[in-house]
Amino acid sequence: MGVNAVALSGELREIEPLRHTPAGIPLLNFRLTHKSQQIEAGYKRQVDCEVNGIAIGEVAVAMARMQPGHAVNLEGFLNRKNRMSAQLILHVTKAQTLKETDHAKTGIEQG
């Protein structure tokens, strides 16, 4: 088994309405915009991308209270969108909202 861990900050762009699986588990799809400057091979590189994500369980309920435009720190892992797709999406296991006024963090972790 290999490592599959992602930590990403950004701004929530789209948040779909909270829905539930047939088993009653909360599920939320969203899109995150990430902008940063990274060092690659000793050179500065501008990063500007959008990532599709999904939150399940308590994290989905917490993220459903967030609004587009909120700055967040997300942790999770990558997986295929579904068995028939090669497209990757971020599965969130921890979400923290960053308040611009005091940069305080509030969040929930799925365990």
N, CA, C and O atoms as a DFTB+ gen file, in Angstrom:
444 C
 N C O
     1  1       0.851      -1.180       0.000
     2  2       0.000       0.000       0.000
     3  2       0.891       1.234       0.000
     4  3       1.869       1.291       0.745
     5  1       0.565       2.220      -0.824
     6  2       1.369       3.416      -0.947
     7  2       0.749       4.611      -0.259
     8  3      -0.355       4.542       0.281
     9  1       1.484       5.708      -0.289
    10  2       1.026       6.957       0.321
    11  2       0.070       7.659      -0.639
    12  3       0.335       7.745      -1.838
    13  1      -1.026       8.153      -0.113
    14  2      -2.000       8.933      -0.882
    15  2      -2.561       9.969       0.080
    16  3      -3.606       9.754       0.694
    17  1      -1.866      11.092       0.209
    18  2      -2.268      12.145       1.143
    19  2      -2.143      13.493       0.449
    20  3      -1.133      13.783      -0.193
    21  1      -3.182      14.311       0.585
    22  2      -3.210      15.626      -0.048
    23  2      -3.562      16.676       0.993
    24  3      -4.487      16.486       1.784
    25  1      -2.825      17.784       0.996
    26  2      -3.160      18.969       1.793
    27  2      -3.189      20.128       0.808
    28  3      -2.203      20.386       0.118
    29  1      -4.315      20.827       0.741
    30  2      -4.488      21.869      -0.260
    31  2      -5.321      23.000       0.311
    32  3      -6.342      22.769       0.957
    33  1      -4.879      24.217       0.068
    34  2      -5.671      25.380       0.479
    35  2      -6.205      26.054      -0.774
    36  3      -5.678      25.874      -1.872
    37  1      -7.250      26.824      -0.588
    38  2      -7.813      27.529      -1.725
    39  2      -9.133      28.172      -1.373
    40  3      -9.464      28.361      -0.203
    41  1      -9.879      28.505      -2.411
    42  2     -11.171      29.164      -2.251
    43  2     -12.261      28.284      -2.851
    44  3     -12.147      27.815      -3.983
    45  1     -13.312      28.068      -2.076
    46  2     -14.439      27.289      -2.586
    47  2     -15.124      28.073      -3.697
    48  3     -15.510      29.224      -3.498
    49  1     -15.275      27.462      -4.854
    50  2     -15.908      28.115      -5.997
    51  2     -17.346      27.671      -6.154
    52  3     -18.245      28.499      -6.304
    53  1     -17.566      26.386      -6.121
    54  2     -18.912      25.842      -6.277
    55  2     -19.152      24.831      -5.172
    56  3     -18.276      24.026      -4.855
    57  1     -20.333      24.873      -4.589
    58  2     -20.730      23.885      -3.589
    59  2     -22.124      23.408      -3.979
    60  3     -23.073      24.191      -4.008
    61  1     -22.238      22.129      -4.275
    62  2     -23.547      21.576      -4.619
    63  2     -24.353      21.359      -3.346
    64  3     -23.777      21.271      -2.261
    65  1     -25.655      21.273      -3.457
    66  2     -26.475      21.010      -2.267
    67  2     -26.112      19.668      -1.624
    68  3     -25.767      18.706      -2.310
    69  1     -26.196      19.628      -0.310
    70  2     -25.943      18.397       0.436
    71  2     -26.969      17.349       0.018
    72  3     -28.164      17.635      -0.064
    73  1     -26.499      16.148      -0.242
    74  2     -27.408      15.050      -0.567
    75  2     -27.010      13.839       0.259
    76  3     -26.034      13.887       1.008
    77  1     -27.754      12.768       0.128
    78  2     -27.488      11.567       0.924
    79  2     -27.434      10.340       0.023
    80  3     -28.170      10.243      -0.959
    81  1     -26.557       9.411       0.368
    82  2     -26.485       8.144      -0.347
    83  2     -27.727       7.322      -0.012
    84  3     -28.453       7.667       0.920
    85  1     -27.987       6.248      -0.747
    86  2     -29.119       5.382      -0.395
    87  2     -29.039       4.851       1.044
    88  3     -30.062       4.518       1.643
    89  1     -27.827       4.775       1.591
    90  2     -27.646       4.320       2.978
    91  2     -27.831       5.454       3.980
    92  3     -27.720       5.238       5.187
    93  1     -28.117       6.679       3.483
    94  2     -28.354       7.814       4.374
    95  2     -27.116       8.587       4.775
    96  3     -27.177       9.411       5.687
    97  1     -25.987       8.343       4.114
    98  2     -24.735       9.031       4.448
    99  2     -24.682      10.365       3.708
   100  3     -24.882      10.400       2.494
   101  1     -24.412      11.483       4.429
   102  2     -24.318      12.796       3.779
   103  2     -23.160      12.835       2.779
   104  3     -22.101      12.250       3.011
   105  1     -23.381      13.533       1.665
   106  2     -22.390      13.616       0.608
   107  2     -22.459      15.006      -0.020
   108  3     -23.548      15.532      -0.251
   109  1     -21.299      15.600      -0.297
   110  2     -21.253      16.951      -0.855
   111  2     -20.176      17.028      -1.925
   112  3     -19.027      16.665      -1.675
   113  1     -20.534      17.495      -3.108
   114  2     -19.577      17.740      -4.186
   115  2     -19.260      19.229      -4.227
   116  3     -20.122      20.063      -3.950
   117  1     -18.012      19.560      -4.575
   118  2     -17.594      20.962      -4.614
   119  2     -16.444      21.133      -5.594
   120  3     -15.886      20.159      -6.101
   121  1     -16.099      22.405      -5.851
   122  2     -14.938      22.752      -6.673
   123  2     -14.110      23.771      -5.895
   124  3     -14.649      24.721      -5.328
   125  1     -12.795      23.562      -5.876
   126  2     -11.855      24.427      -5.164
   127  2     -10.911      25.079      -6.169
   128  3     -10.419      24.414      -7.080
   129  1     -10.657      26.375      -6.008
   130  2      -9.648      27.082      -6.791
   131  2      -8.414      27.261      -5.922
   132  3      -8.509      27.735      -4.789
   133  1      -7.264      26.885      -6.447
   134  2      -6.001      27.000      -5.710
   135  2      -5.040      27.882      -6.502
   136  3      -4.847      27.686      -7.702
   137  1      -4.436      28.862      -5.812
   138  2      -3.405      29.711      -6.412
   139  2      -2.249      29.799      -5.434
   140  3      -2.447      30.076      -4.251
   141  1      -1.036      29.562      -5.930
   142  2       0.143      29.656      -5.067
   143  2       1.391      29.798      -5.930
   144  3       1.335      29.767      -7.159
   145  1       2.504      29.952      -5.248
   146  2       3.799      29.966      -5.903
   147  2       4.613      28.840      -5.282
   148  3       4.756      28.775      -4.061
   149  1       5.145      27.959      -6.111
   150  2       5.906      26.806      -5.649
   151  2       7.309      26.849      -6.247
   152  3       7.553      27.519      -7.251
   153  1       8.214      26.130      -5.616
   154  2       9.570      26.001      -6.140
   155  2       9.691      24.623      -6.777
   156  3       9.425      23.606      -6.137
   157  1      10.093      24.600      -8.043
   158  2      10.277      23.347      -8.766
   159  2      11.626      23.397      -9.468
   160  3      11.879      24.289     -10.278
   161  1      12.490      22.438      -9.156
   162  2      13.832      22.374      -9.745
   163  2      14.585      23.690      -9.548
   164  3      15.359      24.109     -10.409
   165  1      14.349      24.336      -8.404
   166  2      15.042      25.570      -8.083
   167  2      14.435      26.822      -8.690
   168  3      14.973      27.913      -8.502
   169  1      13.336      26.696      -9.407
   170  2      12.697      27.832     -10.061
   171  2      11.302      28.063      -9.487
   172  3      10.606      27.120      -9.111
   173  1      10.904      29.343      -9.426
   174  2       9.558      29.677      -8.971
   175  2       8.554      29.328     -10.061
   176  3       8.775      29.571     -11.247
   177  1       7.457      28.757      -9.620
   178  2       6.402      28.393     -10.564
   179  2       5.061      28.848     -10.015
   180  3       4.724      28.561      -8.867
   181  1       4.293      29.560     -10.840
   182  2       2.947      29.978     -10.459
   183  2       2.002      28.795     -10.652
   184  3       2.002      28.153     -11.702
   185  1       1.208      28.518      -9.639
   186  2       0.222      27.441      -9.715
   187  2      -1.164      28.070      -9.641
   188  3      -1.454      28.850      -8.735
   189  1      -2.001      27.729     -10.586
   190  2      -3.372      28.238     -10.646
   191  2      -4.227      27.111     -11.212
   192  3      -4.174      26.834     -12.411
   193  1      -5.011      26.462     -10.362
   194  2      -5.777      25.308     -10.817
   195  2      -7.106      25.192     -10.078
   196  3      -7.325      25.828      -9.047
   197  1      -7.976      24.371     -10.629
   198  2      -9.244      24.040      -9.986
   199  2      -9.273      22.542      -9.754
   200  3      -8.811      21.762     -10.587
   201  1      -9.822      22.145      -8.610
   202  2      -9.887      20.739      -8.229
   203  2     -11.323      20.406      -7.846
   204  3     -11.947      21.123      -7.064
   205  1     -11.835      19.326      -8.395
   206  2     -13.143      18.827      -7.977
   207  2     -12.955      17.965      -6.744
   208  3     -11.969      17.238      -6.627
   209  1     -13.906      18.049      -5.826
   210  2     -13.797      17.275      -4.600
   211  2     -15.128      16.756      -4.118
   212  3     -16.193      17.148      -4.595
   213  1     -15.032      15.852      -3.146
   214  2     -16.208      15.275      -2.511
   215  2     -15.926      15.127      -1.022
   216  3     -14.821      14.765      -0.617
   217  1     -16.926      15.407      -0.228
   218  2     -16.845      15.206       1.223
   219  2     -17.984      14.275       1.606
   220  3     -19.089      14.377       1.073
   221  1     -17.708      13.370       2.533
   222  2     -18.694      12.375       2.954
   223  2     -18.790      12.382       4.474
   224  3     -17.787      12.569       5.162
   225  1     -19.983      12.180       4.990
   226  2     -20.191      12.084       6.437
   227  2     -20.203      13.440       7.111
   228  3     -20.729      14.409       6.562
   229  1     -19.618      13.514       8.316
   230  2     -19.619      14.751       9.105
   231  2     -18.923      15.897       8.387
   232  3     -19.327      17.052       8.522
   233  1     -17.885      15.587       7.627
   234  2     -17.178      16.633       6.882
   235  2     -18.114      17.244       5.834
   236  3     -18.080      18.454       5.611
   237  1     -18.933      16.437       5.203
   238  2     -19.899      16.944       4.217
   239  2     -20.897      17.888       4.874
   240  3     -21.221      18.938       4.318
   241  1     -21.382      17.519       6.050
   242  2     -22.335      18.368       6.774
   243  2     -21.683      19.703       7.127
   244  3     -22.302      20.756       6.972
   245  1     -20.432      19.664       7.604
   246  2     -19.714      20.898       7.957
   247  2     -19.474      21.766       6.726
   248  3     -19.659      22.981       6.782
   249  1     -19.065      21.157       5.617
   250  2     -18.791      21.928       4.406
   251  2     -20.066      22.489       3.787
   252  3     -20.011      23.502       3.090
   253  1     -21.203      21.859       4.025
   254  2     -22.478      22.361       3.495
   255  2     -22.833      23.713       4.098
   256  3     -23.612      24.464       3.511
   257  1     -22.271      24.032       5.263
   258  2     -22.518      25.330       5.904
   259  2     -21.599      26.421       5.349
   260  3     -21.804      27.603       5.623
   261  1     -20.600      26.032       4.578
   262  2     -19.671      26.994       3.986
   263  2     -20.304      27.611       2.750
   264  3     -21.252      27.069       2.181
   265  1     -19.765      28.747       2.346
   266  2     -20.276      29.478       1.192
   267  2     -19.198      29.568       0.121
   268  3     -18.009      29.564       0.440
   269  1     -19.600      29.649      -1.150
   270  2     -18.612      29.927      -2.188
   271  2     -17.855      31.210      -1.839
   272  3     -18.448      32.185      -1.377
   273  1     -16.561      31.196      -2.061
   274  2     -15.714      32.328      -1.709
   275  2     -14.964      32.128      -0.413
   276  3     -13.992      32.838      -0.155
   277  1     -15.389      31.174       0.421
   278  2     -14.676      30.900       1.671
   279  2     -13.290      30.337       1.371
   280  3     -13.128      29.480       0.502
   281  1     -12.293      30.832       2.106
   282  2     -10.942      30.279       2.039
   283  2     -10.880      29.083       2.976
   284  3     -11.343      29.153       4.115
   285  1     -10.300      27.974       2.490
   286  2     -10.277      26.743       3.276
   287  2      -8.929      26.037       3.164
   288  3      -8.193      26.212       2.193
   289  1      -8.630      25.240       4.178
   290  2      -7.560      24.248       4.136
   291  2      -8.240      22.893       4.115
   292  3      -9.092      22.609       4.958
   293  1      -7.870      22.058       3.160
   294  2      -8.465      20.736       3.041
   295  2      -7.386      19.664       3.109
   296  3      -6.273      19.855       2.619
   297  1      -7.727      18.540       3.721
   298  2      -6.854      17.371       3.734
   299  2      -7.669      16.182       3.280
   300  3      -8.867      16.097       3.548
   301  1      -7.014      15.264       2.591
   302  2      -7.719      14.085       2.131
   303  2      -6.840      13.221       1.254
   304  3      -5.629      13.131       1.456
   305  1      -7.468      12.583       0.271
   306  2      -6.752      11.678      -0.626
   307  2      -7.385      11.747      -2.012
   308  3      -8.499      12.245      -2.173
   309  1      -6.663      11.241      -3.008
   310  2      -7.153      11.225      -4.381
   311  2      -7.705       9.850      -4.731
   312  3      -7.180       8.824      -4.298
   313  1      -8.772       9.848      -5.521
   314  2      -9.329       8.612      -6.039
   315  2     -10.018       8.924      -7.364
   316  3     -10.274      10.084      -7.685
   317  1     -10.312       7.886      -8.117
   318  2     -11.046       8.075      -9.369
   319  2     -12.460       8.555      -9.066
   320  3     -13.017       8.254      -8.010
   321  1     -13.029       9.299      -9.996
   322  2     -14.401       9.792      -9.834
   323  2     -15.370       8.624      -9.666
   324  3     -16.282       8.678      -8.841
   325  1     -15.167       7.582     -10.447
   326  2     -15.935       6.339     -10.314
   327  2     -15.138       5.220     -10.966
   328  3     -14.062       5.457     -11.516
   329  1     -15.657       4.021     -10.905
   330  2     -14.916       2.863     -11.423
   331  2     -14.627       2.958     -12.911
   332  3     -13.639       2.396     -13.386
   333  1     -15.465       3.653     -13.644
   334  2     -15.335       3.723     -15.100
   335  2     -14.560       4.957     -15.574
   336  3     -14.393       5.150     -16.778
   337  1     -14.092       5.781     -14.659
   338  2     -13.448       7.047     -15.016
   339  2     -11.990       7.071     -14.566
   340  3     -11.637       6.506     -13.531
   341  1     -11.158       7.727     -15.354
   342  2      -9.769       7.951     -14.956
   343  2      -9.608       9.315     -14.281
   344  3      -8.531       9.628     -13.773
   345  1     -10.665      10.126     -14.271
   346  2     -10.607      11.463     -13.673
   347  2     -10.431      11.357     -12.162
   348  3     -11.143      10.602     -11.499
   349  1      -9.476      12.120     -11.619
   350  2      -9.223      12.125     -10.181
   351  2     -10.028      13.212      -9.492
   352  3     -10.241      14.288     -10.051
   353  1     -10.477      12.926      -8.270
   354  2     -11.107      13.937      -7.427
   355  2     -10.528      13.833      -6.023
   356  3     -10.036      12.782      -5.611
   357  1     -10.598      14.932      -5.308
   358  2     -10.112      15.000      -3.937
   359  2     -11.216      14.549      -2.989
   360  3     -12.297      15.136      -2.970
   361  1     -10.951      13.515      -2.208
   362  2     -11.870      13.057      -1.162
   363  2     -11.413      13.704       0.139
   364  3     -10.324      13.406       0.630
   365  1     -12.227      14.581       0.697
   366  2     -11.840      15.368       1.869
   367  2     -12.136      14.605       3.156
   368  3     -13.240      14.096       3.354
   369  1     -11.129      14.536       4.027
   370  2     -11.299      13.934       5.351
   371  2     -11.204      14.970       6.463
   372  3     -11.567      14.698       7.607
   373  1     -10.707      16.172       6.118
   374  2     -10.609      17.263       7.092
   375  2     -10.761      18.584       6.349
   376  3     -10.130      18.796       5.313
   377  1     -11.604      19.474       6.883
   378  2     -11.838      20.781       6.262
   379  2     -11.780      21.859       7.327
   380  3     -12.420      21.748       8.373
   381  1     -11.012      22.899       7.057
   382  2     -10.905      24.039       7.972
   383  2     -11.182      25.313       7.199
   384  3     -10.611      25.540       6.133
   385  1     -12.064      26.143       7.741
   386  2     -12.354      27.444       7.147
   387  2     -11.357      28.454       7.677
   388  3     -11.078      28.481       8.876
   389  1     -10.818      29.280       6.801
   390  2      -9.899      30.346       7.193
   391  2     -10.662      31.652       7.197
   392  3     -11.163      32.085       6.160
   393  1     -10.753      32.284       8.359
   394  2     -11.424      33.577       8.453
   395  2     -10.418      34.652       8.090
   396  3      -9.334      34.726       8.669
   397  1     -10.781      35.478       7.135
   398  2      -9.857      36.504       6.660
   399  2      -9.560      37.550       7.719
   400  3      -8.480      38.141       7.705
   401  1     -10.490      37.798       8.642
   402  2     -10.292      38.857       9.628
   403  2      -9.233      38.500      10.658
   404  3      -8.413      39.344      11.022
   405  1      -9.242      37.267      11.129
   406  2      -8.269      36.906      12.166
   407  2      -7.512      35.626      11.834
   408  3      -6.721      35.150      12.648
   409  1      -7.740      35.067      10.663
   410  2      -7.076      33.847      10.217
   411  2      -7.251      32.694      11.194
   412  3      -6.418      31.789      11.239
   413  1      -8.318      32.717      11.970
   414  2      -8.607      31.604      12.884
   415  2      -9.098      30.418      12.073
   416  3      -9.691      30.587      11.007
   417  1      -8.852      29.227      12.575
   418  2      -9.262      28.017      11.881
   419  2     -10.336      27.306      12.687
   420  3     -10.195      27.091      13.891
   421  1     -11.402      26.948      12.004
   422  2     -12.416      26.103      12.622
   423  2     -12.705      24.993      11.642
   424  3     -12.842      25.241      10.444
   425  1     -12.800      23.783      12.128
   426  2     -13.020      22.697      11.190
   427  2     -13.470      21.435      11.860
   428  3     -13.704      21.382      13.067
   429  1     -13.585      20.430      11.047
   430  2     -13.996      19.123      11.537
   431  2     -13.173      18.077      10.809
   432  3     -12.848      18.228       9.632
   433  1     -12.844      17.023      11.522
   434  2     -12.065      15.943      10.947
   435  2     -12.883      14.675      11.007
   436  3     -13.533      14.378      12.009
   437  1     -12.839      13.934       9.918
   438  2     -13.557      12.660       9.882
   439  2     -12.606      11.581      10.344
   440  3     -11.497      11.468       9.819
   441  1     -13.010      10.798      11.299
   442  2     -12.093       9.805      11.829
   443  2     -12.678       8.521      11.893
   444  3     -12.029       7.567      12.321
